[in-house]
Amino acid sequence: MKSQPSIKRIQHAGTHAFLIIVGLFFLMPFVWMVSTSLKPDNELFLWPPKWIPGMFVWSNYPDSVNYVPFFQYLGNTLTISGLATLGVLFACPLVAYGIARIPWKGAKPLFALTLVVMMVPYQVTMIPIFILFKNFGWVGTSIPLWLPAFFGAPFYIFLLRQFFMGLPKELEDAARIDGASELRIYWGIMLPLCRPALLTIALFQFMGSWTDYQGPLIYLSDESKYTIMLGLQAFKTQHGAEWQMLMAASVLITFPIIILYFLVQKSFIQGITFSGIK
């Protein structure tokens, strides 16, 4: 009869093997993208497909930068993503703190309204919001792509509210006894404690703005203001697909997100699990 520790080791090994297989399955599209970005023209559509190019064409990467106004699109995307991320970091913690930690009659109805808004599909509000921005004269600019973030996002408010609820009430009580104002408690005590959750929503928002295609497609018409996603798709539509260069540009676009994730990975996991203070 096998000992209990041996059974546990076998179970752990089986679990890790399963996770590795699933991880490799999800990694395959990225590997194929990198492989295609290094292939010559005559190996793009071979059957069966070649995962490892017969000859690595490293020139596809500098060519992809010149294939489209890459750095112009990249600058536009960075500006929009940065402003949108700054917006949610400013607005969402304020709203979440007011709902979670300040006792007032409107907290529960406001939280319920936040949940209701979170469940409304974007397609329902897309036309009214477009008409609103059109009346403001902002259609054709990047303002509609980042300004709404400064008014909060329901999912991020919900996430931060749950995090604030897990923090000890004794912290703010002690601060109030010492004469700290509500703003001082929020800025000096509560906000630093929710750093993992803040990094989580910053990562979500940056990724969402970075990879957004529908928003720029609706609001941007001037090619000089295109984001990287819209620029690559427009060039593909107008001039045909140079797949190896498009894949090379896609690899260059993906790497910043991967690097950002690994930089905030620890805090990201803490934020998702709603851990407060130890």
mmCIF file of C-alpha atoms in Angstrom:
data_model
loop_
_atom_site.group_PDB
_atom_site.id
_atom_site.type_symbol
_atom_site.label_atom_id
_atom_site.label_comp_id
_atom_site.label_asym_id
_atom_site.label_seq_id
_atom_site.Cartn_x
_atom_site.Cartn_y
_atom_site.Cartn_z
ATOM 1 C CA MET A 1 0.000 0.000 0.000
ATOM 2 C CA LYS A 2 1.390 3.365 -0.958
ATOM 3 C CA SER A 3 2.031 5.893 1.777
ATOM 4 C CA GLN A 4 -0.017 9.055 1.975
ATOM 5 C CA PRO A 5 2.912 11.384 1.061
ATOM 6 C CA SER A 6 3.578 9.329 -2.083
ATOM 7 C CA ILE A 7 -0.043 9.650 -3.181
ATOM 8 C CA LYS A 8 0.086 13.409 -2.626
ATOM 9 C CA ARG A 9 3.283 13.687 -4.664
ATOM 10 C CA ILE A 10 1.656 11.773 -7.526
ATOM 11 C CA GLN A 11 -1.412 14.025 -7.352
ATOM 12 C CA HIS A 12 0.775 17.150 -7.381
ATOM 13 C CA ALA A 13 2.795 15.821 -10.302
ATOM 14 C CA GLY A 14 -0.382 15.035 -12.235
ATOM 15 C CA THR A 15 -1.811 18.498 -11.520
ATOM 16 C CA HIS A 16 1.372 20.222 -12.674
ATOM 17 C CA ALA A 17 1.564 18.057 -15.788
ATOM 18 C CA PHE A 18 -2.031 18.970 -16.667
ATOM 19 C CA LEU A 19 -1.355 22.690 -16.119
ATOM 20 C CA ILE A 20 1.796 22.520 -18.265
ATOM 21 C CA ILE A 21 -0.138 20.869 -21.114
ATOM 22 C CA VAL A 22 -2.908 23.490 -20.897
ATOM 23 C CA GLY A 23 -0.293 26.257 -20.738
ATOM 24 C CA LEU A 24 1.433 24.953 -23.862
ATOM 25 C CA PHE A 25 -1.924 24.798 -25.627
ATOM 26 C CA PHE A 26 -2.565 28.490 -24.915
ATOM 27 C CA LEU A 27 1.039 29.344 -25.815
ATOM 28 C CA MET A 28 0.751 27.844 -29.314
ATOM 29 C CA PRO A 29 -0.773 30.934 -31.021
ATOM 30 C CA PHE A 30 2.036 33.132 -29.689
ATOM 31 C CA VAL A 31 4.689 30.634 -30.808
ATOM 32 C CA TRP A 32 3.086 30.477 -34.266
ATOM 33 C CA MET A 33 3.065 34.275 -34.454
ATOM 34 C CA VAL A 34 6.778 34.454 -33.607
ATOM 35 C CA SER A 35 7.538 31.650 -36.065
ATOM 36 C CA THR A 36 5.620 33.350 -38.892
ATOM 37 C CA SER A 37 7.362 36.654 -38.192
ATOM 38 C CA LEU A 38 10.711 35.023 -38.986
ATOM 39 C CA LYS A 39 9.719 33.122 -42.143
ATOM 40 C CA PRO A 40 10.532 33.953 -45.779
ATOM 41 C CA ASP A 41 7.665 34.352 -48.238
ATOM 42 C CA ASN A 42 7.881 30.812 -49.612
ATOM 43 C CA GLU A 43 7.314 29.196 -46.194
ATOM 44 C CA LEU A 44 4.213 31.112 -45.113
ATOM 45 C CA PHE A 45 1.564 28.754 -46.538
ATOM 46 C CA LEU A 46 3.318 25.384 -46.591
ATOM 47 C CA TRP A 47 1.329 22.287 -45.719
ATOM 48 C CA PRO A 48 1.990 20.702 -43.337
ATOM 49 C CA PRO A 49 3.030 23.968 -41.669
ATOM 50 C CA LYS A 50 6.606 24.440 -40.489
ATOM 51 C CA TRP A 51 6.907 25.566 -36.890
ATOM 52 C CA ILE A 52 10.621 26.285 -37.218
ATOM 53 C CA PRO A 53 11.572 28.371 -40.280
ATOM 54 C CA GLY A 54 14.145 26.869 -42.604
ATOM 55 C CA MET A 55 15.824 30.275 -42.695
ATOM 56 C CA PHE A 56 15.322 32.972 -40.067
ATOM 57 C CA VAL A 57 14.555 36.290 -41.754
ATOM 58 C CA TRP A 58 15.375 38.772 -39.008
ATOM 59 C CA SER A 59 14.945 41.667 -41.439
ATOM 60 C CA ASN A 60 11.167 41.239 -41.123
ATOM 61 C CA TYR A 61 11.310 43.169 -37.854
ATOM 62 C CA PRO A 62 12.958 46.376 -39.106
ATOM 63 C CA ASP A 63 10.879 46.078 -42.288
ATOM 64 C CA SER A 64 7.681 45.874 -40.205
ATOM 65 C CA VAL A 65 8.530 49.161 -38.505
ATOM 66 C CA ASN A 66 8.783 50.802 -41.922
ATOM 67 C CA TYR A 67 5.801 48.857 -43.280
ATOM 68 C CA VAL A 68 3.431 51.280 -41.523
ATOM 69 C CA PRO A 69 4.010 54.521 -39.534
ATOM 70 C CA PHE A 70 4.672 52.197 -36.615
ATOM 71 C CA PHE A 71 6.122 54.656 -34.115
ATOM 72 C CA GLN A 72 3.412 57.227 -34.826
ATOM 73 C CA TYR A 73 0.710 54.634 -34.167
ATOM 74 C CA LEU A 74 2.638 53.411 -31.134
ATOM 75 C CA GLY A 75 2.817 56.931 -29.698
ATOM 76 C CA ASN A 76 -0.923 57.427 -30.193
ATOM 77 C CA THR A 77 -1.654 54.102 -28.498
ATOM 78 C CA LEU A 78 0.649 54.853 -25.565
ATOM 79 C CA THR A 79 -0.993 58.250 -25.047
ATOM 80 C CA ILE A 80 -4.527 56.844 -25.060
ATOM 81 C CA SER A 81 -3.626 53.840 -22.881
ATOM 82 C CA GLY A 82 -1.700 55.977 -20.403
ATOM 83 C CA LEU A 83 -4.469 58.573 -20.016
ATOM 84 C CA ALA A 84 -7.168 55.905 -19.673
ATOM 85 C CA THR A 85 -5.114 54.080 -17.036
ATOM 86 C CA LEU A 86 -4.530 57.322 -15.154
ATOM 87 C CA GLY A 87 -8.265 57.999 -15.301
ATOM 88 C CA VAL A 88 -9.345 54.743 -13.675
ATOM 89 C CA LEU A 89 -6.610 55.054 -11.035
ATOM 90 C CA PHE A 90 -7.955 58.498 -10.142
ATOM 91 C CA ALA A 91 -11.714 57.887 -10.203
ATOM 92 C CA CYS A 92 -12.323 54.264 -9.262
ATOM 93 C CA PRO A 93 -10.565 54.222 -5.841
ATOM 94 C CA LEU A 94 -12.428 57.392 -4.811
ATOM 95 C CA VAL A 95 -15.826 55.917 -5.657
ATOM 96 C CA ALA A 96 -14.983 52.513 -4.175
ATOM 97 C CA TYR A 97 -13.732 54.074 -0.931
ATOM 98 C CA GLY A 98 -16.888 56.170 -0.626
ATOM 99 C CA ILE A 99 -19.072 53.084 -1.075
ATOM 100 C CA ALA A 100 -17.066 50.734 1.131
ATOM 101 C CA ARG A 101 -15.743 52.827 4.031
ATOM 102 C CA ILE A 102 -17.841 55.975 4.465
ATOM 103 C CA PRO A 103 -21.188 55.383 6.262
ATOM 104 C CA TRP A 104 -23.923 57.239 4.354
ATOM 105 C CA LYS A 105 -27.413 56.349 3.173
ATOM 106 C CA GLY A 106 -26.634 56.316 -0.511
ATOM 107 C CA ALA A 107 -23.774 53.786 -0.346
ATOM 108 C CA LYS A 108 -25.833 50.640 -0.892
ATOM 109 C CA PRO A 109 -28.063 52.075 -3.664
ATOM 110 C CA LEU A 110 -24.983 53.435 -5.438
ATOM 111 C CA PHE A 111 -23.261 50.046 -5.215
ATOM 112 C CA ALA A 112 -26.400 48.339 -6.557
ATOM 113 C CA LEU A 113 -26.495 50.840 -9.426
ATOM 114 C CA THR A 114 -22.822 50.107 -10.127
ATOM 115 C CA LEU A 115 -23.598 46.384 -10.405
ATOM 116 C CA VAL A 116 -26.545 47.087 -12.725
ATOM 117 C CA VAL A 117 -24.421 49.284 -14.997
ATOM 118 C CA MET A 118 -21.714 46.602 -15.041
ATOM 119 C CA MET A 119 -24.230 44.159 -16.503
ATOM 120 C CA VAL A 120 -25.328 46.452 -19.352
ATOM 121 C CA PRO A 121 -23.639 45.409 -22.640
ATOM 122 C CA TYR A 122 -21.469 48.010 -24.356
ATOM 123 C CA GLN A 123 -23.508 47.652 -27.542
ATOM 124 C CA VAL A 124 -26.557 49.070 -25.734
ATOM 125 C CA THR A 125 -24.831 52.334 -24.811
ATOM 126 C CA MET A 126 -22.551 52.630 -27.836
ATOM 127 C CA ILE A 127 -24.894 54.757 -29.999
ATOM 128 C CA PRO A 128 -26.058 57.163 -27.229
ATOM 129 C CA ILE A 129 -22.448 57.733 -26.151
ATOM 130 C CA PHE A 130 -21.407 58.332 -29.764
ATOM 131 C CA ILE A 131 -24.179 60.924 -30.177
ATOM 132 C CA LEU A 132 -23.080 62.605 -26.938
ATOM 133 C CA PHE A 133 -19.463 62.894 -28.076
ATOM 134 C CA LYS A 134 -20.598 64.036 -31.527
ATOM 135 C CA ASN A 135 -22.559 66.877 -29.958
ATOM 136 C CA PHE A 136 -19.443 67.860 -28.030
ATOM 137 C CA GLY A 137 -17.482 67.876 -31.297
ATOM 138 C CA TRP A 138 -15.064 65.209 -30.111
ATOM 139 C CA VAL A 139 -15.661 62.604 -32.815
ATOM 140 C CA GLY A 140 -12.466 62.365 -34.841
ATOM 141 C CA THR A 141 -10.290 62.956 -31.770
ATOM 142 C CA SER A 142 -8.875 60.570 -29.178
ATOM 143 C CA ILE A 143 -10.799 62.215 -26.304
ATOM 144 C CA PRO A 144 -13.709 59.685 -26.325
ATOM 145 C CA LEU A 145 -11.163 56.868 -25.959
ATOM 146 C CA TRP A 146 -9.740 58.040 -22.612
ATOM 147 C CA LEU A 147 -12.052 60.652 -21.057
ATOM 148 C CA PRO A 148 -14.733 58.147 -19.862
ATOM 149 C CA ALA A 149 -12.091 56.479 -17.687
ATOM 150 C CA PHE A 150 -11.985 59.614 -15.497
ATOM 151 C CA PHE A 151 -15.620 58.956 -14.577
ATOM 152 C CA GLY A 152 -14.920 55.439 -13.307
ATOM 153 C CA ALA A 153 -15.487 51.915 -14.558
ATOM 154 C CA PRO A 154 -18.080 49.695 -12.799
ATOM 155 C CA PHE A 155 -15.980 46.520 -12.746
ATOM 156 C CA TYR A 156 -12.933 48.272 -11.300
ATOM 157 C CA ILE A 157 -15.103 50.025 -8.691
ATOM 158 C CA PHE A 158 -16.522 46.641 -7.699
ATOM 159 C CA LEU A 159 -13.045 45.125 -7.494
ATOM 160 C CA LEU A 160 -11.686 47.941 -5.325
ATOM 161 C CA ARG A 161 -14.781 48.037 -3.143
ATOM 162 C CA GLN A 162 -14.290 44.369 -2.267
ATOM 163 C CA PHE A 163 -10.652 45.091 -1.447
ATOM 164 C CA PHE A 164 -11.490 48.084 0.763
ATOM 165 C CA MET A 165 -14.101 46.004 2.604
ATOM 166 C CA GLY A 166 -11.375 43.549 3.629
ATOM 167 C CA LEU A 167 -9.217 46.164 5.378
ATOM 168 C CA PRO A 168 -9.467 46.441 9.209
ATOM 169 C CA LYS A 169 -11.825 49.187 10.406
ATOM 170 C CA GLU A 170 -9.504 49.832 13.374
ATOM 171 C CA LEU A 171 -7.027 51.541 11.040
ATOM 172 C CA GLU A 172 -9.340 54.393 10.104
ATOM 173 C CA ASP A 173 -10.798 54.588 13.626
ATOM 174 C CA ALA A 174 -7.325 55.119 15.049
ATOM 175 C CA ALA A 175 -6.616 57.747 12.395
ATOM 176 C CA ARG A 176 -9.837 59.615 13.205
ATOM 177 C CA ILE A 177 -8.943 59.644 16.895
ATOM 178 C CA ASP A 178 -5.600 61.201 15.927
ATOM 179 C CA GLY A 179 -7.525 63.942 14.102
ATOM 180 C CA ALA A 180 -6.966 62.815 10.500
ATOM 181 C CA SER A 181 -9.479 64.014 7.935
ATOM 182 C CA GLU A 182 -11.339 61.612 5.648
ATOM 183 C CA LEU A 183 -9.171 62.654 2.716
ATOM 184 C CA ARG A 184 -6.022 62.091 4.782
ATOM 185 C CA ILE A 185 -7.230 58.627 5.790
ATOM 186 C CA TYR A 186 -7.972 57.771 2.165
ATOM 187 C CA TRP A 187 -4.738 59.140 0.711
ATOM 188 C CA GLY A 188 -2.277 58.275 3.467
ATOM 189 C CA ILE A 189 -3.608 54.987 4.857
ATOM 190 C CA MET A 190 -6.170 53.213 2.691
ATOM 191 C CA LEU A 191 -4.801 53.937 -0.771
ATOM 192 C CA PRO A 192 -1.281 52.576 -0.064
ATOM 193 C CA LEU A 193 -2.820 49.400 1.384
ATOM 194 C CA CYS A 194 -4.765 48.692 -1.807
ATOM 195 C CA ARG A 195 -1.679 48.914 -4.028
ATOM 196 C CA PRO A 196 -2.111 45.300 -5.321
ATOM 197 C CA ALA A 197 -5.677 46.056 -6.419
ATOM 198 C CA LEU A 198 -4.599 49.344 -8.010
ATOM 199 C CA LEU A 199 -1.904 47.593 -10.028
ATOM 200 C CA THR A 200 -4.472 44.992 -11.079
ATOM 201 C CA ILE A 201 -6.953 47.517 -12.469
ATOM 202 C CA ALA A 202 -4.087 49.483 -14.049
ATOM 203 C CA LEU A 203 -2.966 46.333 -15.865
ATOM 204 C CA PHE A 204 -6.519 45.492 -16.981
ATOM 205 C CA GLN A 205 -7.171 49.010 -18.235
ATOM 206 C CA PHE A 206 -3.833 49.358 -20.005
ATOM 207 C CA MET A 207 -4.318 46.015 -21.755
ATOM 208 C CA GLY A 208 -7.891 46.909 -22.690
ATOM 209 C CA SER A 209 -6.898 50.279 -24.184
ATOM 210 C CA TRP A 210 -3.768 48.846 -25.832
ATOM 211 C CA THR A 211 -5.676 46.118 -27.672
ATOM 212 C CA ASP A 212 -8.885 48.092 -28.318
ATOM 213 C CA TYR A 213 -9.964 48.046 -31.941
ATOM 214 C CA GLN A 214 -13.655 48.921 -31.826
ATOM 215 C CA GLY A 215 -13.273 52.255 -30.039
ATOM 216 C CA PRO A 216 -10.666 53.731 -32.415
ATOM 217 C CA LEU A 217 -12.642 52.340 -35.373
ATOM 218 C CA ILE A 218 -15.729 54.284 -34.253
ATOM 219 C CA TYR A 219 -14.154 57.591 -33.268
ATOM 220 C CA LEU A 220 -10.982 58.034 -35.335
ATOM 221 C CA SER A 221 -11.009 58.973 -39.009
ATOM 222 C CA ASP A 222 -7.669 60.785 -39.404
ATOM 223 C CA GLU A 223 -4.927 58.252 -40.174
ATOM 224 C CA SER A 224 -2.366 60.310 -38.262
ATOM 225 C CA LYS A 225 -4.386 59.651 -35.072
ATOM 226 C CA TYR A 226 -4.760 55.886 -35.569
ATOM 227 C CA THR A 227 -3.795 53.469 -32.835
ATOM 228 C CA ILE A 228 -1.505 50.567 -33.653
ATOM 229 C CA MET A 229 -4.389 48.057 -33.920
ATOM 230 C CA LEU A 230 -6.421 50.218 -36.250
ATOM 231 C CA GLY A 231 -3.375 51.221 -38.291
ATOM 232 C CA LEU A 232 -2.278 47.657 -39.007
ATOM 233 C CA GLN A 233 -5.788 46.550 -39.919
ATOM 234 C CA ALA A 234 -6.309 49.539 -42.227
ATOM 235 C CA PHE A 235 -3.029 48.897 -44.022
ATOM 236 C CA LYS A 236 -3.884 45.205 -44.408
ATOM 237 C CA THR A 237 -7.257 46.123 -45.930
ATOM 238 C CA GLN A 238 -5.858 48.689 -48.357
ATOM 239 C CA HIS A 239 -2.627 47.077 -49.497
ATOM 240 C CA GLY A 240 -3.031 43.359 -48.842
ATOM 241 C CA ALA A 241 -1.377 41.284 -46.169
ATOM 242 C CA GLU A 242 2.357 40.928 -45.841
ATOM 243 C CA TRP A 243 1.842 38.299 -43.193
ATOM 244 C CA GLN A 244 5.417 37.957 -42.030
ATOM 245 C CA MET A 245 5.677 41.707 -41.433
ATOM 246 C CA LEU A 246 2.257 41.899 -39.803
ATOM 247 C CA MET A 247 3.251 39.095 -37.462
ATOM 248 C CA ALA A 248 6.546 40.822 -36.685
ATOM 249 C CA ALA A 249 4.662 44.017 -35.825
ATOM 250 C CA SER A 250 2.245 41.978 -33.703
ATOM 251 C CA VAL A 251 5.157 40.502 -31.749
ATOM 252 C CA LEU A 252 6.516 43.996 -31.122
ATOM 253 C CA ILE A 253 3.059 45.115 -29.936
ATOM 254 C CA THR A 254 2.623 42.111 -27.646
ATOM 255 C CA PHE A 255 5.957 42.298 -25.849
ATOM 256 C CA PRO A 256 5.190 45.469 -23.816
ATOM 257 C CA ILE A 257 2.086 43.786 -22.360
ATOM 258 C CA ILE A 258 4.034 40.629 -21.488
ATOM 259 C CA ILE A 259 6.823 42.633 -19.842
ATOM 260 C CA LEU A 260 4.295 44.742 -17.922
ATOM 261 C CA TYR A 261 2.516 41.630 -16.670
ATOM 262 C CA PHE A 262 5.701 40.035 -15.366
ATOM 263 C CA LEU A 263 6.665 43.283 -13.629
ATOM 264 C CA VAL A 264 3.388 43.415 -11.686
ATOM 265 C CA GLN A 265 2.666 39.676 -11.538
ATOM 266 C CA LYS A 266 2.960 39.338 -7.763
ATOM 267 C CA SER A 267 0.772 42.340 -7.047
ATOM 268 C CA PHE A 268 -1.651 41.258 -9.778
ATOM 269 C CA ILE A 269 -2.238 37.892 -8.070
ATOM 270 C CA GLN A 270 -2.641 39.592 -4.681
ATOM 271 C CA GLY A 271 -5.166 42.008 -6.131
ATOM 272 C CA ILE A 272 -7.235 39.257 -7.732
ATOM 273 C CA THR A 273 -7.382 37.272 -4.475
ATOM 274 C CA PHE A 274 -8.384 40.413 -2.538
ATOM 275 C CA SER A 275 -5.646 40.070 0.068
ATOM 276 C CA GLY A 276 -5.502 43.083 2.350
ATOM 277 C CA ILE A 277 -2.768 43.367 4.968
ATOM 278 C CA LYS A 278 -1.020 40.387 6.507
#
